[in-house]
XYZ file of C-alpha atoms in Angstrom:
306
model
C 116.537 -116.474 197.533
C 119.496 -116.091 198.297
C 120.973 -115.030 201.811
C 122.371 -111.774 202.119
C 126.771 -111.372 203.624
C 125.934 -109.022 206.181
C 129.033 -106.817 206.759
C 130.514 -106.605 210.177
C 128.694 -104.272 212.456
C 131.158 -104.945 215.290
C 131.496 -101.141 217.173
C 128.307 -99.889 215.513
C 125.445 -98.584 217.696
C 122.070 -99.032 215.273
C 118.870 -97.736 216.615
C 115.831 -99.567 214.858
C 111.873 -98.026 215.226
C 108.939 -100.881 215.204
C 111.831 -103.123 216.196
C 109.259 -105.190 218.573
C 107.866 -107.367 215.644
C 107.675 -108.131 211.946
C 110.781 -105.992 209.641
C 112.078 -104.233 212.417
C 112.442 -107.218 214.722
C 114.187 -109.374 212.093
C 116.249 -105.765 210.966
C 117.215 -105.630 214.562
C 118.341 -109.611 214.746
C 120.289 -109.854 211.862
C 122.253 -106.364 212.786
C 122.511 -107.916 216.423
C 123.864 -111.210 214.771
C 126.596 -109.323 212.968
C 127.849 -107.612 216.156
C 125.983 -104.129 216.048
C 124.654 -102.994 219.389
C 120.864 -102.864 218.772
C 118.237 -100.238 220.126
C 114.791 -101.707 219.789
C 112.301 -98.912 220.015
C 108.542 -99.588 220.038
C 105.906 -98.640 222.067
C 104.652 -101.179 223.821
C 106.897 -102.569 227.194
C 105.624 -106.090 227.181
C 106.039 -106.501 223.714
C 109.720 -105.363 223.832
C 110.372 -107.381 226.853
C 109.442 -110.416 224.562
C 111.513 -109.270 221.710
C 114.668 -108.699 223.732
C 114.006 -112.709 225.706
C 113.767 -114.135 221.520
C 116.850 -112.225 220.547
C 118.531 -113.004 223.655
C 117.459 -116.358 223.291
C 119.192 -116.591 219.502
C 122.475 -114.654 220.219
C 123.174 -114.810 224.100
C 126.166 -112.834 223.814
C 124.046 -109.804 221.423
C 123.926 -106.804 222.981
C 120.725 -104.989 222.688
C 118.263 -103.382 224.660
C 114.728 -102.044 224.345
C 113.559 -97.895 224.490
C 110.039 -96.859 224.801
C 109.001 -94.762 222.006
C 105.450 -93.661 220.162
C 105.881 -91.873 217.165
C 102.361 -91.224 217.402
C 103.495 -88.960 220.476
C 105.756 -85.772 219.732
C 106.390 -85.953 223.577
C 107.467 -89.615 223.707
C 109.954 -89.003 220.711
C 111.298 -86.112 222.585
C 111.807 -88.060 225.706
C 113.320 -90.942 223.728
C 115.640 -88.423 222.082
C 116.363 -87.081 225.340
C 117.785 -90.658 227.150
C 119.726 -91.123 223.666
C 121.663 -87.787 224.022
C 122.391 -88.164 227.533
C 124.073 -91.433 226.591
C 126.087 -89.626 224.468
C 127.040 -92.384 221.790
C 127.183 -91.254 218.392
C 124.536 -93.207 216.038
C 125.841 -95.327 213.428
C 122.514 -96.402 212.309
C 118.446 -95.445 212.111
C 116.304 -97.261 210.397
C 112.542 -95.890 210.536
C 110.226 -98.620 210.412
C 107.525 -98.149 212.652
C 104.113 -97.764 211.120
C 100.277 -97.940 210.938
C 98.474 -99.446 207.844
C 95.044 -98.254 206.445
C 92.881 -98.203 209.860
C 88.887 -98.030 208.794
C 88.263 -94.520 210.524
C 90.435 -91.389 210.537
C 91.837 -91.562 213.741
C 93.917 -88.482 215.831
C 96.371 -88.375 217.827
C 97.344 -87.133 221.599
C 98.772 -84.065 219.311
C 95.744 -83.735 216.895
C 97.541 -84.960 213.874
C 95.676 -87.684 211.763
C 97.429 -91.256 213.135
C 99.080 -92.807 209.843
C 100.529 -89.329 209.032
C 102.037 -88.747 212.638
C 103.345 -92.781 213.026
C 104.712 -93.149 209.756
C 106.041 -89.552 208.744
C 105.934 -86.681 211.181
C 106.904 -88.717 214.276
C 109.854 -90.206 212.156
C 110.644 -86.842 210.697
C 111.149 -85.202 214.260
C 112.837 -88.577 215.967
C 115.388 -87.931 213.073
C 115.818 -83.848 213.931
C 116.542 -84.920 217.434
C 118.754 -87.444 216.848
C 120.811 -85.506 214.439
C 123.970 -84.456 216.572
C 124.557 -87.867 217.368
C 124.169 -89.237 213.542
C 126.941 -86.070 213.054
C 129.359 -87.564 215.197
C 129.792 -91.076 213.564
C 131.705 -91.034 209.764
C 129.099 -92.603 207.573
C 126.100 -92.646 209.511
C 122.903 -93.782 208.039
C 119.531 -92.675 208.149
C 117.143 -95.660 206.357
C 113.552 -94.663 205.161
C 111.197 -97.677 205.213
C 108.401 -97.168 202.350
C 106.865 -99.187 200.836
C 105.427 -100.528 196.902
C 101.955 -98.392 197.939
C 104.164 -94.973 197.205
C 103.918 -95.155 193.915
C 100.169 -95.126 194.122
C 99.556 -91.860 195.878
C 100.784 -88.258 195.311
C 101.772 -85.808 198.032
C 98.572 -83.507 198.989
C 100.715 -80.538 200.462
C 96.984 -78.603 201.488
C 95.623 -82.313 203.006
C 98.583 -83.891 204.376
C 96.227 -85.203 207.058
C 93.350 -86.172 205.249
C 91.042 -83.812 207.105
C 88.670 -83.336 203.553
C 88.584 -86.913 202.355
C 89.802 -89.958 204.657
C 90.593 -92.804 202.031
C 92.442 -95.473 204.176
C 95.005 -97.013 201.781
C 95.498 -93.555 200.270
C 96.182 -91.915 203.357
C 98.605 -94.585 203.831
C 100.590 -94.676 200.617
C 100.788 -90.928 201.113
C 102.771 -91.591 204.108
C 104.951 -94.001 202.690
C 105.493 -91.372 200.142
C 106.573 -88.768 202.291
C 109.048 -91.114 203.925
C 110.570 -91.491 200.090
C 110.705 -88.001 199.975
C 111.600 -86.935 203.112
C 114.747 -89.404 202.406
C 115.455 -87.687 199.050
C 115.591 -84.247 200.397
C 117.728 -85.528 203.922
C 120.524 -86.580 201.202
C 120.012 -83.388 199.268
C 120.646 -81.234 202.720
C 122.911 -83.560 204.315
C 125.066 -82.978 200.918
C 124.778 -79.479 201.363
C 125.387 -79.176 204.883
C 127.979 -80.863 205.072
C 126.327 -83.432 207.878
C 128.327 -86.472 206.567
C 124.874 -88.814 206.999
C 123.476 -90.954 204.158
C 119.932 -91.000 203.713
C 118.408 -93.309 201.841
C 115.142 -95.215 201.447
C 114.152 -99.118 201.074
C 110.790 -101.300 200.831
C 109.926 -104.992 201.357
C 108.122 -105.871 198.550
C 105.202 -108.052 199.637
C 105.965 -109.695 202.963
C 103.556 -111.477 205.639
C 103.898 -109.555 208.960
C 102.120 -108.003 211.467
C 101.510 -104.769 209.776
C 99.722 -106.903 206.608
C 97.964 -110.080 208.794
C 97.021 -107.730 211.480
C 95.353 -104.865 208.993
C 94.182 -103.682 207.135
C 90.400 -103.097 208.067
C 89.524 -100.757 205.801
C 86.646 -99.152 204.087
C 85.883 -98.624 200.303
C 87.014 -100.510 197.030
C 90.570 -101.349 197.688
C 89.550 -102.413 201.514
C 86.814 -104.675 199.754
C 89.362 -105.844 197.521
C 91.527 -107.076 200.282
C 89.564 -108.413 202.949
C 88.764 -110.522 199.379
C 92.255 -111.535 198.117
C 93.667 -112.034 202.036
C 93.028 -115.707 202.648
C 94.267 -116.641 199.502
C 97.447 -114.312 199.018
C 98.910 -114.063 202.639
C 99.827 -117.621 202.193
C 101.852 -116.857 199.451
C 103.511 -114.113 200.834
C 107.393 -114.410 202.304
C 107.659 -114.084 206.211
C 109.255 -110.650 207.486
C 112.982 -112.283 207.658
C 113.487 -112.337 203.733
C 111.591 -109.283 203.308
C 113.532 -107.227 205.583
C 116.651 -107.948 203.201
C 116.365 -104.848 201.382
C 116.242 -102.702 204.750
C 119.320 -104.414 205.813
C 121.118 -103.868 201.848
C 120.002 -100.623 202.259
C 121.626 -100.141 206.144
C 124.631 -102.158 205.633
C 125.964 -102.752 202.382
C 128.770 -101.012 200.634
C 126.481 -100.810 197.658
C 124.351 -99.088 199.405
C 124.589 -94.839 198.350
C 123.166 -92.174 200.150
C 119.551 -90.926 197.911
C 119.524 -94.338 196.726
C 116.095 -96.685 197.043
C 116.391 -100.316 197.863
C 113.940 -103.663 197.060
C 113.516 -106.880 195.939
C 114.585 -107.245 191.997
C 112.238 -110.071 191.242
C 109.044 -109.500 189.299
C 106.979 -106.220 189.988
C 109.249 -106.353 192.899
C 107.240 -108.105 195.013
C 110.168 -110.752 196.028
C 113.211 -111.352 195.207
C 117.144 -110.861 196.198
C 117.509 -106.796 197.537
C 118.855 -104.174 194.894
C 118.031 -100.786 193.483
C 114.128 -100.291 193.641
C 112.301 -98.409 190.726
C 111.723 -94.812 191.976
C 108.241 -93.366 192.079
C 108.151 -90.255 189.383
C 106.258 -88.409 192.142
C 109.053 -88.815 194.618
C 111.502 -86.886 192.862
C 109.730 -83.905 192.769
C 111.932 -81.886 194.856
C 110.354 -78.379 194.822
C 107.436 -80.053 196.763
C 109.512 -82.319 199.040
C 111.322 -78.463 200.020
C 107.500 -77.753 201.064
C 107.180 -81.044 202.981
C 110.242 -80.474 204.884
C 109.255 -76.889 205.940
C 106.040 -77.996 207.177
C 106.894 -80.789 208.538
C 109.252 -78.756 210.529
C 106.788 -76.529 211.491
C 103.944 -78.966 212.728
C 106.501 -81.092 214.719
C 108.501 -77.981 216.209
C 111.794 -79.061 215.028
C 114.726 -78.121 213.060
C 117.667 -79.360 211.861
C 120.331 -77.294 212.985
């Protein structure tokens, strides 16, 4: 493969979710390596301390830092919103990364919303409402949607968005990844409209070996069966996070790059390969329902964008 010419990101403030490991730790490196001042987000403080010493450790002279945040808490993405706008520094750059894959069990959150649906999507959705007056106040800002291959398995359920009739694991979480497409969609559509000035815009990995993938997932059913099957003899065959997290970082940085555009790998099935425009899902560009999405996603996390 070859290696992506990373623009200069000198001046640029990029804020990166999941940023402690995996995509959003190599997203955050190579933006760090090209000059970018880096916000690592993630939830867990030991974690980010490490990430910071191996960045630190690569580029000495980087300048990055790490912010507590759980998407699967609408008060932690408030407070993280909060120390952002008292900083005052407009955003050049969010990439939403974090997520949860497949876990066996429906699981809820501290708010009572079902955990893949609040990590990947809501939490995401209402990080980027906050954030909004300080993506408004950089020319050219980006917003960058990581989904993921499983959207295009999955439709959106607009009366089970949480999965409160039927818990399938790996359905629950392409629906997510879904949503984020969506969600992405409809930010360009209003951004156009509005006059915000933002590009949104969505990208996916392909098939890469991180955390996310060797850690998970345990689930239940065919498709879990199926997996816990294939993963000794496919994970080795899998590319590490660094190449996969090209297309985020095509998607973020290059000129190529357009606002409602989605990003992957161009080899076969997309599974690998250099980053370019990704095939979009048919389901994805259904925009009556991602208008219904956005309301209610609005609704459940108690934001708007204003």
């Amino acid at each position: 493969m070859r290696v992506m010419q990373i623009p200069s990101q000198s001046g640029r403030l990029a804020v990166v979710t999941g940023a402690t490991g995996g995509l959003g730790y190599e997203t955050a490196l190579a933006l760090a390596a090209a000059g970018a001042e880096v916000v690592l987000a993630g939830r867990n403080d030991r974690k980010g301390a490490r990430a910071l010493a191996r960045l630190r450790a690569t580029y000495p002279d980087a300048t990055v830092r790490f912010e507590r945040l759980d998407l699967a808490s609408l008060a932690s993405v408030a407070i993280f919103a909060e120390t952002m706008l008292a900083a005052g520094r407009g955003i050049d750059l969010l990439v939403i990364n974090a997520g949860v894959m497949a876990p066996p069990e429906r699981q809820l959150t501290v708010d009572g919303f079902e955990l893949q649906f609040a990590t990947n999507y809501l939490g995401h959705f209402a990080l980027t409402a906050r954030l909004l007056p300080l993506l408004r106040r950089v020319s050219g800002a980006r917003v960058v949607n990581v989904s993921s291959l499983a959207a295009s398995l999955d439709s959106i359920d607009l009366t089970d968005l949480q999965s409160q009739r039927s818990y399938v694991p790996f359905r629950a979480y392409g629906m997510t990844k879904l949503a984020m497409l969506m969600f992405a969609l409809e930010f360009q559509r209003r951004s156009e409209a509005a006059g915000w000035g933002i590009d949104g815009m969505a990208a996916h990995p392909g098939w890469a070996r991180t955390d996310i993938i060797s850690n998970g997932p345990a689930s239940r059913g065919l498709r879990g069966a199926l997996w816990w099957l294939a993963k000794p003899f496919l994970l080795p065959l899998s590319p590490p996070a660094g190449p996969a997290a090209l297309p985020i970082l095509f998607a973020a940085t290059s000129p190529e790059a357009r606002g409602g555009g989605f990003y992957g790998p161009t080899g076969p099935r997309e599974l690998t390969g250099p980053p370019g425009t990704a095939k979009m899902p048919a389901q994805a560009l259904d925009a009556s329902a991602a208008v219904r999405l956005w309301e209610t996603s609005e609704q459940l996390a108690g934001v708007r964008f204003a």
